[in-house]
Amino acid sequence: RAPGFLDIVTYAGNSTLGRTVAHNLGVTPELMIVKMRNDTKDWYVYSSSEGAGKRLTLNDNSTPSNTGAFNSTAPTAASFTVGDGQESNGSGYNYIAYLFATVSGISKVGSYTGTGSDLNVDCGFSAGARFVLVKRTDSTGDWFVWDTARGIVAGNDPYFRANEFGGDITNTDYIDPLSSGFTITSSAPAALNASGGTYLFLAIA
């Protein structure tokens, strides 16, 4: 947890429509991941690029869906809003929320449009991204995760998919290092770099 970058909030659901949940991020969240902790429900994702009337699901590859999870209300620098359903605020259920935002030189929540060619994604960093999460939003697509602990290099880069049970995939070169962020390569599939496709990402320096 760090002001402006990441906050973690736990709360008990009460089925109140339009309930506000306080946070200490200090800025408006651009990406939020909410999970029920005491039952089997999906990981629901808010992104500022899709708006509070839509949600993504971290454990599947679906496109954004209409939702009441965030009560169609954008978060603020002090709180976020939830609906009255089990996905984010069911009575008798406990929840955890991870809130992310952009901090200059440290983290970047953003989006890019695919080109089908090598695509430089400028995050404003000085020594490249050490963690990258990417999800296609205009069509189905997996949640791809890379990090420098396993390798973001000019060659094959191990990755896993947050929505799949499988382990690392090690024989592909879909991402390359870039001092200001990261490069999505021309060999990346449509789930990462279709010409005209839109993509959500979280990068950490």
XYZ file of N, CA, C and O in Angstrom:
820
model
N 0.837 -1.197 0.000
C 0.000 0.000 0.000
C 0.869 1.243 0.000
O 1.838 1.339 0.735
N 0.515 2.197 -0.856
C 1.250 3.452 -0.929
C 0.317 4.519 -1.471
O -0.439 4.261 -2.414
N 0.327 5.718 -0.873
C -0.579 6.781 -1.332
C -0.422 7.042 -2.826
O 0.688 7.144 -3.347
N -1.528 7.137 -3.521
C -1.526 7.426 -4.936
C -1.338 6.231 -5.829
O -1.696 6.263 -7.008
N -0.785 5.141 -5.309
C -0.451 3.961 -6.117
C -1.377 2.791 -5.840
O -2.039 2.281 -6.743
N -1.449 2.336 -4.587
C -2.236 1.156 -4.230
C -2.829 1.324 -2.843
O -2.136 1.720 -1.906
N -4.110 1.012 -2.734
C -4.754 0.886 -1.428
C -5.531 -0.419 -1.417
O -5.997 -0.901 -2.467
N -5.652 -1.007 -0.234
C -6.403 -2.256 -0.041
C -7.459 -1.991 1.011
O -7.150 -1.510 2.105
N -8.704 -2.298 0.670
C -9.836 -2.017 1.548
C -10.611 -3.304 1.784
O -10.876 -4.062 0.844
N -10.980 -3.571 3.029
C -11.893 -4.671 3.333
C -13.172 -4.083 3.922
O -13.141 -3.076 4.634
N -14.304 -4.726 3.595
C -15.572 -4.237 4.131
C -16.587 -5.366 4.148
O -16.445 -6.375 3.430
N -17.597 -5.220 4.995
C -18.693 -6.184 5.099
C -19.874 -5.667 4.290
O -20.271 -4.505 4.417
N -20.440 -6.515 3.451
C -21.572 -6.114 2.639
C -22.827 -5.878 3.461
O -23.022 -6.493 4.511
N -23.692 -4.967 2.971
C -24.945 -4.700 3.692
C -26.149 -4.553 2.760
O -27.240 -4.184 3.215
N -25.963 -4.836 1.465
C -27.049 -4.789 0.474
C -27.708 -3.416 0.355
O -28.869 -3.316 -0.055
N -26.986 -2.360 0.688
C -27.503 -1.010 0.541
C -27.112 -0.453 -0.827
O -25.929 -0.362 -1.152
N -28.112 -0.088 -1.625
C -27.851 0.442 -2.952
C -27.201 1.820 -2.853
O -27.664 2.684 -2.105
N -26.111 2.020 -3.586
C -25.437 3.310 -3.576
C -24.562 3.541 -2.366
O -24.206 4.685 -2.073
N -24.206 2.481 -1.678
C -23.336 2.620 -0.507
C -21.955 3.116 -0.935
O -21.405 2.695 -1.957
N -21.366 4.013 -0.149
C -20.000 4.454 -0.387
C -19.056 3.773 0.589
O -19.377 3.606 1.769
N -17.909 3.379 0.071
C -16.875 2.713 0.868
C -15.644 3.614 0.860
O -15.108 3.938 -0.209
N -15.202 4.033 2.017
C -14.060 4.940 2.119
C -12.760 4.214 1.787
O -12.604 3.014 2.035
N -11.817 4.949 1.212
C -10.484 4.404 0.953
C -9.441 5.459 1.274
O -9.756 6.626 1.534
N -8.175 5.037 1.269
C -7.064 5.925 1.596
C -6.058 6.032 0.453
O -4.884 6.321 0.687
N -6.517 5.825 -0.789
C -5.601 5.941 -1.916
C -5.100 7.375 -2.063
O -3.976 7.605 -2.504
N -5.946 8.332 -1.723
C -5.547 9.739 -1.791
C -5.814 10.392 -3.124
O -5.724 11.619 -3.248
N -6.117 9.578 -4.138
C -6.479 10.064 -5.474
C -7.633 9.193 -5.966
O -7.990 8.190 -5.351
N -8.213 9.569 -7.090
C -9.302 8.782 -7.652
C -8.770 7.481 -8.248
O -7.866 7.516 -9.093
N -9.291 6.332 -7.846
C -8.835 5.056 -8.423
C -9.130 4.986 -9.920
O -10.186 5.420 -10.377
N -8.193 4.447 -10.657
C -8.373 4.214 -12.086
C -8.637 2.750 -12.399
O -9.144 2.417 -13.468
N -8.285 1.876 -11.470
C -8.500 0.439 -11.614
C -8.841 -0.113 -10.236
O -8.130 0.174 -9.261
N -9.934 -0.876 -10.138
C -10.330 -1.481 -8.870
C -10.668 -2.952 -9.125
O -11.344 -3.291 -10.102
N -10.192 -3.818 -8.232
C -10.486 -5.242 -8.296
C -11.167 -5.627 -6.988
O -10.598 -5.434 -5.915
N -12.393 -6.137 -7.090
C -13.202 -6.445 -5.905
C -13.527 -7.935 -5.892
O -13.952 -8.495 -6.906
N -13.353 -8.575 -4.722
C -13.597 -10.013 -4.585
C -14.317 -10.322 -3.281
O -13.939 -9.828 -2.227
N -15.394 -11.101 -3.370
C -16.034 -11.640 -2.173
C -15.081 -12.648 -1.528
O -14.497 -13.484 -2.219
N -14.949 -12.585 -0.196
C -13.963 -13.428 0.479
C -14.549 -14.686 1.105
O -13.802 -15.625 1.401
N -15.855 -14.721 1.344
C -16.407 -15.871 2.074
C -17.423 -16.663 1.260
O -18.291 -17.329 1.803
N -17.288 -16.604 -0.072
C -18.089 -17.443 -0.955
C -17.437 -17.437 -2.326
O -16.476 -16.698 -2.559
N -17.913 -18.262 -3.222
C -17.300 -18.407 -4.538
C -17.945 -17.456 -5.538
O -18.960 -17.781 -6.145
N -17.376 -16.282 -5.673
C -17.811 -15.294 -6.651
C -16.619 -14.842 -7.482
O -15.459 -15.029 -7.098
N -16.906 -14.232 -8.613
C -15.856 -13.776 -9.516
C -15.080 -12.594 -8.931
O -15.500 -11.953 -7.974
N -13.932 -12.317 -9.577
C -13.143 -11.121 -9.303
C -13.654 -10.030 -10.249
O -13.418 -10.102 -11.462
N -14.352 -9.024 -9.733
C -14.935 -7.979 -10.572
C -13.988 -6.792 -10.665
O -13.388 -6.371 -9.672
N -13.867 -6.242 -11.869
C -12.875 -5.215 -12.153
C -13.556 -3.969 -12.708
O -14.305 -4.045 -13.692
N -13.267 -2.831 -12.084
C -13.642 -1.513 -12.601
C -12.424 -0.891 -13.257
O -11.315 -0.946 -12.712
N -12.610 -0.266 -14.402
C -11.551 0.544 -14.996
C -12.139 1.875 -15.438
O -13.271 1.929 -15.926
N -11.372 2.918 -15.278
C -11.853 4.252 -15.655
C -12.109 4.342 -17.149
O -12.965 5.106 -17.591
N -11.408 3.543 -17.946
C -11.600 3.598 -19.393
C -12.950 3.020 -19.807
O -13.516 3.431 -20.825
N -13.496 2.085 -19.027
C -14.790 1.474 -19.350
C -15.945 2.145 -18.609
O -17.088 2.076 -19.054
N -15.660 2.779 -17.474
C -16.697 3.464 -16.709
C -17.363 2.569 -15.690
O -17.278 1.338 -15.745
N -18.051 3.198 -14.743
C -18.611 2.482 -13.602
C -19.858 1.675 -13.937
O -20.320 0.896 -13.125
N -20.424 1.849 -15.123
C -21.568 1.045 -15.534
C -21.176 -0.275 -16.155
O -22.036 -1.088 -16.487
N -19.870 -0.519 -16.283
C -19.353 -1.757 -16.869
C -18.412 -2.424 -15.884
O -17.867 -1.789 -14.981
N -18.223 -3.698 -16.066
C -17.218 -4.420 -15.290
C -16.542 -5.445 -16.178
O -17.124 -5.988 -17.108
N -15.287 -5.715 -15.858
C -14.556 -6.842 -16.403
C -14.452 -7.897 -15.316
O -14.704 -7.616 -14.130
N -14.067 -9.101 -15.694
C -13.960 -10.200 -14.737
C -12.561 -10.783 -14.841
O -12.180 -11.299 -15.900
N -11.801 -10.685 -13.753
C -10.391 -11.065 -13.780
C -10.205 -12.552 -14.052
O -9.189 -12.955 -14.616
N -11.164 -13.377 -13.676
C -11.020 -14.817 -13.837
C -11.671 -15.370 -15.103
O -11.842 -16.581 -15.235
N -12.021 -14.493 -16.060
C -12.411 -14.985 -17.376
C -11.976 -13.985 -18.448
O -11.466 -12.916 -18.142
N -12.165 -14.355 -19.703
C -11.641 -13.549 -20.808
C -12.716 -12.727 -21.507
O -12.530 -12.277 -22.629
N -13.842 -12.492 -20.831
C -14.990 -11.859 -21.460
C -14.769 -10.364 -21.701
O -13.878 -9.732 -21.137
N -15.633 -9.799 -22.555
C -15.665 -8.369 -22.787
C -16.350 -7.676 -21.611
O -17.001 -8.332 -20.793
N -16.245 -6.346 -21.493
C -16.933 -5.632 -20.411
C -18.445 -5.879 -20.453
O -19.053 -5.916 -21.522
N -19.037 -6.051 -19.271
C -20.467 -6.320 -19.149
C -21.148 -5.192 -18.385
O -20.541 -4.568 -17.498
N -22.409 -4.944 -18.697
C -23.187 -4.007 -17.895
C -23.293 -4.538 -16.472
O -23.442 -5.749 -16.250
N -23.240 -3.652 -15.496
C -23.215 -4.109 -14.114
C -23.781 -3.057 -13.174
O -23.731 -1.862 -13.457
N -24.294 -3.514 -12.048
C -24.667 -2.631 -10.950
C -23.664 -2.679 -9.827
O -23.873 -2.081 -8.768
N -22.561 -3.397 -10.063
C -21.575 -3.604 -8.993
C -21.056 -2.297 -8.424
O -20.806 -2.187 -7.218
N -20.892 -1.293 -9.287
C -20.354 0.000 -8.852
C -21.406 1.099 -8.934
O -21.083 2.291 -8.916
N -22.668 0.679 -9.032
C -23.813 1.591 -8.999
C -23.732 2.677 -10.068
O -24.287 3.766 -9.892
N -23.013 2.382 -11.163
C -22.834 3.353 -12.253
C -22.347 4.708 -11.742
O -22.707 5.761 -12.275
N -21.529 4.666 -10.705
C -21.028 5.884 -10.067
C -19.501 5.836 -10.034
O -18.922 4.921 -9.455
N -18.859 6.794 -10.654
C -17.398 6.824 -10.683
C -16.847 7.038 -9.275
O -17.428 7.776 -8.472
N -15.726 6.400 -8.950
C -15.118 6.613 -7.637
C -14.559 8.020 -7.505
O -14.384 8.735 -8.499
N -14.278 8.400 -6.281
C -13.666 9.698 -5.988
C -12.354 9.475 -5.243
O -11.971 8.338 -4.946
N -11.680 10.546 -4.903
C -10.427 10.462 -4.160
C -10.640 10.027 -2.722
O -9.663 9.740 -2.015
N -11.893 9.940 -2.273
C -12.175 9.554 -0.895
C -12.924 8.235 -0.773
O -12.829 7.555 0.256
N -13.685 7.839 -1.810
C -14.535 6.646 -1.674
C -14.878 6.073 -3.041
O -14.703 6.718 -4.069
N -15.396 4.841 -3.021
C -16.003 4.258 -4.214
C -17.400 3.779 -3.839
O -17.720 3.576 -2.666
N -18.247 3.620 -4.839
C -19.652 3.309 -4.621
C -19.960 1.900 -5.117
O -19.452 1.475 -6.159
N -20.798 1.185 -4.370
C -21.187 -0.175 -4.746
C -22.704 -0.279 -4.795
O -23.434 0.559 -4.256
N -23.170 -1.316 -5.477
C -24.594 -1.573 -5.558
C -25.089 -2.358 -4.357
O -24.483 -2.326 -3.281
N -26.180 -3.102 -4.562
C -26.759 -3.858 -3.449
C -26.707 -5.362 -3.682
O -27.305 -6.127 -2.933
N -25.967 -5.817 -4.724
C -25.924 -7.231 -5.059
C -24.706 -7.944 -4.503
O -23.779 -7.332 -3.965
N -24.699 -9.258 -4.663
C -23.629 -10.084 -4.105
C -22.275 -9.822 -4.753
O -21.246 -10.078 -4.140
N -22.255 -9.319 -5.989
C -20.969 -9.129 -6.646
C -20.083 -8.106 -5.940
O -18.859 -8.178 -6.025
N -20.706 -7.170 -5.187
C -19.871 -6.171 -4.505
C -20.378 -5.749 -3.133
O -19.662 -5.081 -2.397
N -21.614 -6.145 -2.743
C -22.146 -5.594 -1.484
C -23.299 -6.420 -0.921
O -24.263 -5.870 -0.391
N -23.218 -7.728 -1.019
C -24.289 -8.569 -0.493
C -24.255 -8.664 1.020
O -23.202 -8.814 1.636
N -25.416 -8.593 1.644
C -25.499 -8.702 3.099
C -25.003 -10.076 3.549
O -25.344 -11.107 2.975
N -24.151 -10.072 4.569
C -23.606 -11.314 5.093
C -22.316 -11.760 4.429
O -21.756 -12.794 4.800
N -21.844 -10.993 3.459
C -20.615 -11.352 2.756
C -19.517 -10.322 3.041
O -19.799 -9.148 3.290
N -18.274 -10.794 3.003
C -17.116 -9.940 3.226
C -16.355 -9.753 1.922
O -16.259 -10.687 1.113
N -15.792 -8.564 1.724
C -15.162 -8.201 0.465
C -13.768 -7.608 0.687
O -13.484 -7.032 1.741
N -12.937 -7.763 -0.341
C -11.655 -7.062 -0.374
C -11.564 -6.334 -1.714
O -12.017 -6.847 -2.739
N -11.030 -5.122 -1.684
C -10.892 -4.311 -2.894
C -9.462 -3.802 -2.999
O -8.901 -3.300 -2.020
N -8.878 -3.964 -4.177
C -7.546 -3.454 -4.488
C -7.717 -2.266 -5.430
O -8.317 -2.403 -6.508
N -7.198 -1.115 -5.054
C -7.380 0.126 -5.802
C -6.030 0.604 -6.325
O -5.063 0.716 -5.562
N -5.973 0.896 -7.627
C -4.737 1.340 -8.264
C -4.947 2.671 -8.966
O -6.048 2.970 -9.441
N -3.864 3.440 -9.068
C -3.889 4.695 -9.825
C -2.504 4.954 -10.390
O -1.533 4.262 -10.079
N -2.417 5.967 -11.232
C -1.155 6.347 -11.865
C -0.359 7.276 -10.959
O -0.892 8.256 -10.440
N 0.922 6.944 -10.770
C 1.862 7.824 -10.074
C 3.037 8.045 -11.015
O 3.647 7.072 -11.496
N 3.374 9.281 -11.280
C 4.431 9.600 -12.233
C 5.723 8.858 -11.915
O 6.240 8.942 -10.796
N 6.217 8.114 -12.887
C 7.482 7.398 -12.737
C 7.390 6.108 -11.970
O 8.393 5.377 -11.871
N 6.229 5.785 -11.422
C 6.098 4.593 -10.575
C 5.075 3.610 -11.124
O 5.322 2.398 -11.207
N 3.899 4.097 -11.465
C 2.842 3.214 -11.947
C 2.038 3.923 -13.025
O 1.989 5.154 -13.070
N 1.409 3.115 -13.878
C 0.585 3.680 -14.938
C -0.599 2.758 -15.194
O -0.438 1.582 -15.485
N -1.803 3.308 -15.032
C -3.024 2.647 -15.467
C -3.436 3.337 -16.757
O -3.599 4.561 -16.786
N -3.576 2.591 -17.826
C -3.866 3.239 -19.095
C -4.464 2.294 -20.107
O -4.887 1.183 -19.785
N -4.487 2.745 -21.342
C -5.004 1.941 -22.437
C -4.204 2.256 -23.690
O -3.550 3.303 -23.782
N -4.251 1.339 -24.640
C -3.608 1.588 -25.931
C -4.451 0.960 -27.033
O -5.317 0.111 -26.784
N -4.197 1.394 -28.249
C -4.862 0.849 -29.431
C -3.854 0.042 -30.222
O -2.758 0.530 -30.533
N -4.189 -1.202 -30.537
C -3.276 -2.081 -31.243
C -3.004 -1.610 -32.657
O -3.815 -0.930 -33.287
N -1.828 -2.011 -33.163
C -1.424 -1.661 -34.527
C -1.101 -2.882 -35.374
O -1.041 -2.775 -36.598
N -0.841 -4.012 -34.732
C -0.370 -5.186 -35.447
C 1.122 -5.163 -35.697
O 1.711 -6.171 -36.089
N 1.763 -4.024 -35.469
C 3.216 -3.871 -35.575
C 3.783 -3.653 -34.173
O 3.028 -3.506 -33.213
N 5.113 -3.599 -34.066
C 5.700 -3.292 -32.761
C 5.099 -1.990 -32.243
O 5.061 -0.979 -32.961
N 4.652 -2.009 -30.996
C 3.930 -0.872 -30.421
C 4.574 -0.471 -29.101
O 4.564 -1.249 -28.133
N 5.143 0.725 -29.052
C 5.736 1.235 -27.819
C 4.660 1.871 -26.951
O 3.937 2.763 -27.410
N 4.569 1.417 -25.706
C 3.606 1.961 -24.755
C 4.376 2.801 -23.743
O 5.099 2.268 -22.895
N 4.235 4.101 -23.850
C 4.975 5.044 -23.013
C 4.229 5.233 -21.697
O 3.116 5.743 -21.664
N 4.872 4.826 -20.600
C 4.275 4.948 -19.264
C 4.906 6.086 -18.458
O 4.548 6.283 -17.295
N 5.861 6.773 -19.066
C 6.540 7.841 -18.345
C 7.603 7.346 -17.389
O 8.037 8.089 -16.500
N 8.065 6.104 -17.572
C 9.098 5.546 -16.701
C 10.483 5.906 -17.233
O 10.626 6.381 -18.369
N 11.510 5.644 -16.422
C 12.880 5.913 -16.861
C 13.703 4.645 -17.020
O 14.738 4.652 -17.692
N 13.274 3.548 -16.412
C 14.037 2.293 -16.489
C 13.136 1.110 -16.839
O 13.431 -0.026 -16.485
N 12.051 1.364 -17.537
C 11.178 0.292 -17.997
C 10.199 -0.197 -16.948
O 10.270 0.156 -15.771
N 9.266 -1.015 -17.400
C 8.261 -1.616 -16.511
C 8.774 -2.925 -15.939
O 9.372 -3.732 -16.659
N 8.538 -3.134 -14.652
C 8.904 -4.398 -14.011
C 7.712 -5.344 -13.880
O 7.901 -6.529 -13.623
N 6.499 -4.813 -14.046
C 5.276 -5.614 -13.996
C 4.312 -5.044 -15.027
O 4.136 -3.828 -15.112
N 3.690 -5.925 -15.825
C 2.736 -5.489 -16.840
C 1.550 -6.447 -16.854
O 1.726 -7.664 -16.941
N 0.354 -5.871 -16.777
C -0.902 -6.607 -16.899
C -1.668 -6.010 -18.069
O -1.831 -4.787 -18.135
N -2.132 -6.845 -19.012
C -2.840 -6.358 -20.203
C -4.095 -7.180 -20.438
O -4.068 -8.416 -20.322
N -5.207 -6.489 -20.793
C -6.470 -7.159 -21.128
C -7.126 -6.446 -22.312
O -7.283 -5.224 -22.302
N -7.538 -7.197 -23.332
C -8.292 -6.601 -24.434
C -9.698 -6.263 -23.956
O -10.327 -7.041 -23.227
N -10.223 -5.108 -24.376
C -11.535 -4.663 -23.893
C -12.596 -4.564 -24.975
O -13.791 -4.514 -24.650
N -12.220 -4.532 -26.251
C -13.228 -4.438 -27.300
C -13.628 -5.808 -27.842
O -14.499 -5.908 -28.706
N -12.998 -6.859 -27.333
C -13.295 -8.228 -27.719
C -12.803 -9.128 -26.595
O -12.214 -8.643 -25.622
N -13.070 -10.414 -26.721
C -12.575 -11.331 -25.697
C -11.057 -11.381 -25.734
O -10.432 -11.144 -26.776
N -10.455 -11.676 -24.603
C -9.004 -11.772 -24.522
C -8.566 -12.066 -23.107
O -9.198 -11.623 -22.139
N -7.490 -12.828 -22.976
C -6.983 -13.201 -21.661
C -6.361 -12.017 -20.936
O -6.076 -10.972 -21.528
N -6.145 -12.211 -19.633
C -5.413 -11.264 -18.805
C -3.950 -11.718 -18.774
O -3.599 -12.669 -18.077
N -3.086 -11.049 -19.526
C -1.683 -11.421 -19.623
C -0.874 -10.712 -18.539
O -1.045 -9.512 -18.315
N 0.046 -11.456 -17.910
C 0.878 -10.900 -16.839
C 2.341 -11.236 -17.097
O 2.700 -12.409 -17.266
N 3.175 -10.192 -17.137
C 4.623 -10.351 -17.230
C 5.286 -9.622 -16.058
O 4.724 -8.665 -15.513
N 6.511 -10.045 -15.720
C 7.303 -9.310 -14.731
C 8.777 -9.584 -14.977
O 9.145 -10.567 -15.627
N 9.615 -8.697 -14.463
C 11.051 -8.829 -14.696
C 11.682 -9.908 -13.826
O 12.823 -10.309 -14.099
N 10.982 -10.396 -12.793
C 11.518 -11.503 -12.004
C 11.655 -12.746 -12.882
O 12.600 -13.535 -12.729
N 10.726 -12.920 -13.821
C 10.798 -14.043 -14.766
C 11.437 -13.612 -16.076
O 11.967 -14.442 -16.798
N 11.368 -12.315 -16.383
C 12.054 -11.800 -17.562
C 11.180 -11.023 -18.508
O 10.211 -11.553 -19.048
N 11.479 -9.745 -18.683
C 10.984 -8.948 -19.801
C 12.232 -8.537 -20.573
O 12.954 -7.614 -20.198
N 12.521 -9.278 -21.635
C 13.794 -9.145 -22.344
C 13.533 -9.082 -23.845
O 12.413 -9.265 -24.308
N 14.595 -8.830 -24.624
C 14.498 -8.820 -26.083
C 14.600 -10.254 -26.586
O 15.597 -10.674 -27.148
N 13.560 -11.006 -26.348
C 13.505 -12.424 -26.684
C 12.268 -13.011 -26.032
O 11.346 -12.272 -25.666
N 12.235 -14.310 -25.874
C 11.067 -14.940 -25.262
C 10.892 -14.485 -23.816
O 11.863 -14.383 -23.060
N 9.637 -14.231 -23.445
C 9.319 -13.689 -22.118
C 8.222 -14.547 -21.485
O 7.100 -14.597 -21.997
N 8.509 -15.211 -20.355
C 7.472 -16.016 -19.712
C 6.299 -15.151 -19.262
O 6.485 -14.036 -18.780
N 5.102 -15.673 -19.446
C 3.911 -14.992 -18.943
C 2.913 -16.018 -18.443
O 2.995 -17.208 -18.761
N 1.980 -15.555 -17.602
C 0.830 -16.389 -17.270
C -0.429 -15.589 -17.526
O -0.397 -14.381 -17.757
N -1.557 -16.275 -17.518
C -2.851 -15.652 -17.743
C -3.654 -15.748 -16.451
O -3.881 -16.843 -15.937
N -4.057 -14.594 -15.926
C -4.736 -14.557 -14.629
C -6.067 -15.297 -14.656
O -6.564 -15.718 -13.606
N -6.642 -15.466 -15.829
C -7.942 -16.124 -15.945
C -7.825 -17.615 -16.238
O -8.839 -18.290 -16.452
N -6.609 -18.163 -16.235
C -6.409 -19.577 -16.537
C -5.690 -20.274 -15.392
O -4.973 -19.642 -14.616
N -5.866 -21.597 -15.307
C -5.226 -22.387 -14.260
C -3.800 -22.791 -14.609
O -3.046 -23.216 -13.745
N -3.417 -22.700 -15.878
C -2.123 -23.195 -16.315
C -0.957 -22.392 -15.783
O -1.101 -21.267 -15.285
N 0.230 -22.967 -15.919
C 1.449 -22.312 -15.479
C 2.003 -21.368 -16.528
O 1.317 -20.972 -17.479
N 3.271 -21.007 -16.369
C 3.926 -20.078 -17.282
C 3.973 -20.621 -18.708
O 4.169 -21.822 -18.931
N 3.825 -19.712 -19.657
C 4.089 -19.991 -21.066
C 5.403 -19.300 -21.397
O 5.547 -18.093 -21.182
N 6.381 -20.059 -21.900
C 7.757 -19.559 -21.953
C 8.330 -19.434 -23.360
O 9.471 -18.988 -23.507
N 7.569 -19.808 -24.394
C 8.153 -19.893 -25.737
C 7.636 -18.820 -26.689
O 7.555 -19.028 -27.905
N 7.267 -17.657 -26.149
C 6.742 -16.579 -26.990
C 7.476 -15.270 -26.702
O 8.012 -15.058 -25.618
N 7.451 -14.380 -27.693
C 8.057 -13.052 -27.547
C 6.989 -12.007 -27.868
O 6.965 -11.439 -28.955
N 6.106 -11.769 -26.893
C 4.992 -10.838 -27.075
C 5.276 -9.462 -26.493
O 4.543 -8.513 -26.767
N 6.323 -9.351 -25.679
C 6.639 -8.078 -25.016
C 8.154 -7.893 -25.043
O 8.914 -8.867 -24.977
N 8.590 -6.635 -25.183
C 10.013 -6.304 -25.145
C 10.221 -5.131 -24.199
O 9.285 -4.350 -23.937
N 11.443 -4.995 -23.665
C 11.716 -3.863 -22.771
C 11.722 -2.535 -23.523
O 12.064 -2.467 -24.701
N 11.313 -1.485 -22.823
C 11.343 -0.110 -23.324
C 11.582 0.780 -22.119
O 10.895 0.637 -21.104
N 12.546 1.686 -22.207
C 12.909 2.471 -21.021
C 11.732 3.254 -20.469
O 11.594 3.424 -19.255
N 10.854 3.748 -21.328
C 9.727 4.549 -20.861
C 8.495 3.714 -20.499
O 7.502 4.261 -20.025
N 8.554 2.392 -20.725
C 7.410 1.535 -20.419
C 7.623 0.125 -20.891
O 8.409 -0.628 -20.322
N 6.957 -0.252 -22.002
C 7.123 -1.591 -22.566
C 6.706 -1.553 -24.033
O 6.007 -0.643 -24.482
N 7.145 -2.558 -24.780
C 6.793 -2.702 -26.191
C 5.996 -3.982 -26.385
O 6.425 -5.053 -25.951
N 4.841 -3.878 -27.025
C 4.096 -5.052 -27.462
C 4.559 -5.360 -28.885
O 4.526 -4.493 -29.760
N 5.001 -6.580 -29.120
C 5.655 -6.898 -30.382
C 4.653 -7.222 -31.493
O 3.482 -7.512 -31.242
N 5.174 -7.216 -32.705
C 4.354 -7.551 -33.871
C 3.953 -9.016 -33.879
O 3.003 -9.399 -34.579
N 4.659 -9.865 -33.113
C 4.314 -11.288 -33.050
C 3.207 -11.576 -32.047
O 2.720 -12.707 -31.966
N 2.793 -10.558 -31.289
C 1.728 -10.755 -30.299
C 0.403 -11.054 -30.999
O 0.125 -10.516 -32.073
N -0.435 -11.881 -30.397
C -1.719 -12.231 -31.015
C -2.733 -11.103 -30.889
O -2.477 -10.064 -30.262
N -3.924 -11.326 -31.466
C -4.983 -10.314 -31.433
C -5.386 -9.959 -30.013
O -5.864 -8.851 -29.752
N -5.209 -10.876 -29.081
C -5.542 -10.595 -27.685
C -4.659 -9.512 -27.086
O -4.969 -8.982 -26.013
N -3.570 -9.159 -27.804
C -2.647 -8.136 -27.319
C -2.397 -7.007 -28.302
O -2.051 -5.897 -27.890
N -2.561 -7.264 -29.616
C -2.108 -6.252 -30.569
C -2.820 -6.366 -31.918
O -2.177 -6.341 -32.968
N -4.126 -6.472 -31.911
C -4.878 -6.426 -33.168
C -4.968 -4.985 -33.645
O -5.172 -4.062 -32.845
N -4.828 -4.764 -34.913
C -4.941 -3.410 -35.447
C -6.320 -2.847 -35.139
O -7.343 -3.433 -35.487
N -6.359 -1.745 -34.400
C -7.615 -1.117 -34.006
C -8.209 -1.657 -32.731
O -9.203 -1.096 -32.232
N -7.652 -2.718 -32.179
C -8.149 -3.263 -30.918
C -7.822 -2.345 -29.756
O -6.842 -1.586 -29.797
N -8.630 -2.389 -28.692
C -8.373 -1.555 -27.514
C -8.011 -2.430 -26.319
O -8.584 -3.505 -26.137
N -7.084 -1.921 -25.514
C -6.481 -2.721 -24.457
C -6.310 -1.891 -23.184
O -5.875 -0.738 -23.247
N -6.602 -2.507 -22.058
C -6.372 -1.940 -20.733
C -5.057 -2.483 -20.203
O -4.740 -3.655 -20.419
N -4.286 -1.629 -19.504
C -3.060 -2.150 -18.898
C -2.783 -1.494 -17.557
O -3.223 -0.367 -17.270
N -2.057 -2.227 -16.732
C -1.463 -1.727 -15.497
C 0.027 -2.042 -15.582
O 0.411 -3.189 -15.783
N 0.865 -1.011 -15.457
C 2.313 -1.192 -15.479
C 2.914 -0.583 -14.213
O 2.471 0.472 -13.749
N 3.926 -1.254 -13.682
C 4.631 -0.800 -12.482
C 6.112 -0.762 -12.762
O 6.676 -1.730 -13.304
N 6.745 0.335 -12.433
C 8.169 0.520 -12.733
C 9.045 -0.201 -11.702
O 8.640 -0.409 -10.572
